[in-house]
Short mmCIF file of C-alpha atoms in Angstrom, two decimals:
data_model
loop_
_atom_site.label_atom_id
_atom_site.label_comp_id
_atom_site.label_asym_id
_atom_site.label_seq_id
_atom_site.Cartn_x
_atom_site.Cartn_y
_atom_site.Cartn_z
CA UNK I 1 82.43 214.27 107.87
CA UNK I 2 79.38 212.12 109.45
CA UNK I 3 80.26 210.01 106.10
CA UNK I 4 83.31 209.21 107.32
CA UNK I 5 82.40 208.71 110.77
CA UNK I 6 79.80 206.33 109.71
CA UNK I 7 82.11 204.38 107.53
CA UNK I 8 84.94 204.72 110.14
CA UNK I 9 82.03 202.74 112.33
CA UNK I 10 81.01 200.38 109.59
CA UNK I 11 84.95 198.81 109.50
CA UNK I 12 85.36 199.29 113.33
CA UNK I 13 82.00 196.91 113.33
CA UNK I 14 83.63 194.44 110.99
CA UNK I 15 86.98 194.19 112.54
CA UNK I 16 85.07 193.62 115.50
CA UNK I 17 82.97 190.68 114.45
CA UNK I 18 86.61 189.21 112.91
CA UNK I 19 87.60 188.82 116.77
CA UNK I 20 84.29 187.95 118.11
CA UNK I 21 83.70 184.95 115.78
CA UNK I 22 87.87 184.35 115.23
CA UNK I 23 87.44 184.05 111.60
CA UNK I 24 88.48 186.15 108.21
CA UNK I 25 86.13 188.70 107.03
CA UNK I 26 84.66 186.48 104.34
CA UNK I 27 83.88 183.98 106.96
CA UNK I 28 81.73 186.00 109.04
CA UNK I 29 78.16 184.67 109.35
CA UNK I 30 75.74 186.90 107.37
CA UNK I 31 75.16 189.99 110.10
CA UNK I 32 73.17 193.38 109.20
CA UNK I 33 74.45 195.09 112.18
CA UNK I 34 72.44 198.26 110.38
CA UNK I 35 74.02 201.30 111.50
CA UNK I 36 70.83 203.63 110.75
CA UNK I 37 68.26 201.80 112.16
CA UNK I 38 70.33 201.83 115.87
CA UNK I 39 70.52 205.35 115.79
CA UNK I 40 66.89 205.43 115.06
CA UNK I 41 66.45 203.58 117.83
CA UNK I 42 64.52 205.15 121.31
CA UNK I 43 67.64 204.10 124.40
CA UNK I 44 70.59 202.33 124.56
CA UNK I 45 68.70 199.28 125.73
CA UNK I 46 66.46 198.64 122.31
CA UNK I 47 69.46 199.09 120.21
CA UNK I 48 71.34 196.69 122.79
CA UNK I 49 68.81 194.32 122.57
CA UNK I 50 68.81 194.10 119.07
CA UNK I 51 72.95 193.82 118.34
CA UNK I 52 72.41 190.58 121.11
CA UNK I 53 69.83 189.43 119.29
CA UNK I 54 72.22 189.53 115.49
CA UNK I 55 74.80 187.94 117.77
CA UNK I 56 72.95 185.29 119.69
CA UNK I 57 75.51 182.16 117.52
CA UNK I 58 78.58 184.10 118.88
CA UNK I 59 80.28 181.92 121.28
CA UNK I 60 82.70 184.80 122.33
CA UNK I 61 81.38 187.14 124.95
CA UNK I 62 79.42 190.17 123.43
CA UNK I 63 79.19 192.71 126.03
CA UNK I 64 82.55 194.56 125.35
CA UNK I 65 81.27 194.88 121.79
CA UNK I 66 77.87 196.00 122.76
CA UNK I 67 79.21 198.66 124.96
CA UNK I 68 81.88 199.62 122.75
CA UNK I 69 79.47 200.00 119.67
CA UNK I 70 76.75 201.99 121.93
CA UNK I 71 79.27 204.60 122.95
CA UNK I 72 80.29 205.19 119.25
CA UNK I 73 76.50 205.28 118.30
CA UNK I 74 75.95 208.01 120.87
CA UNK I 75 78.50 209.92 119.90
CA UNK I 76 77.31 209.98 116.22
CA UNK I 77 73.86 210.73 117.62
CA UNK I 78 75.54 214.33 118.84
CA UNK I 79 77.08 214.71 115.31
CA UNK I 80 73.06 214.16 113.80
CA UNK I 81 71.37 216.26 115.53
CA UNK I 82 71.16 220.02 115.28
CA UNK I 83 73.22 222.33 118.02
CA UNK I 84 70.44 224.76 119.39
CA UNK I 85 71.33 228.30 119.14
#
């Protein structure tokens, strides 16, 4: 299931980028938006920090995409870790 979720993410982040830079898939620049290393990330603001920084040659505004992509990382965060008894 958190497979899924994560690959569910992985296209959502892709179809994403399509609209941001208005190209085909093949035509986005060379991004490693890397899913695993924003969830191991401290606060919303680090990870935030470092999608702006992969998208600082976007011309389109980000912040939509940002938000967006926090709120799905938080909820996957909830999926990781382990419901207390």
């Amino acid at each position: 299931k958190e497979l899924r979720k994560l690959l569910n993410l992985e296209e959502w982040i892709l179809e994403q980028l399509t609209r941001l830079y208005d190209c085909q898939e093949e035509e986005i620049p060379e991004l490693e938006i890397d899913v695993d290393e924003l969830l191991d990330m401290e606060s919303d603001d680090t990870r935030a920090a470092r999608v702006k920084e992969l998208l600082v040659d976007c011309y389109k505004p980000t912040e939509a995409f940002i938000s967006g992509l926090l709120d799905k990382i938080r909820g996957m965060q909830k999926l990781s870790t382990p419901q207390k008894k």
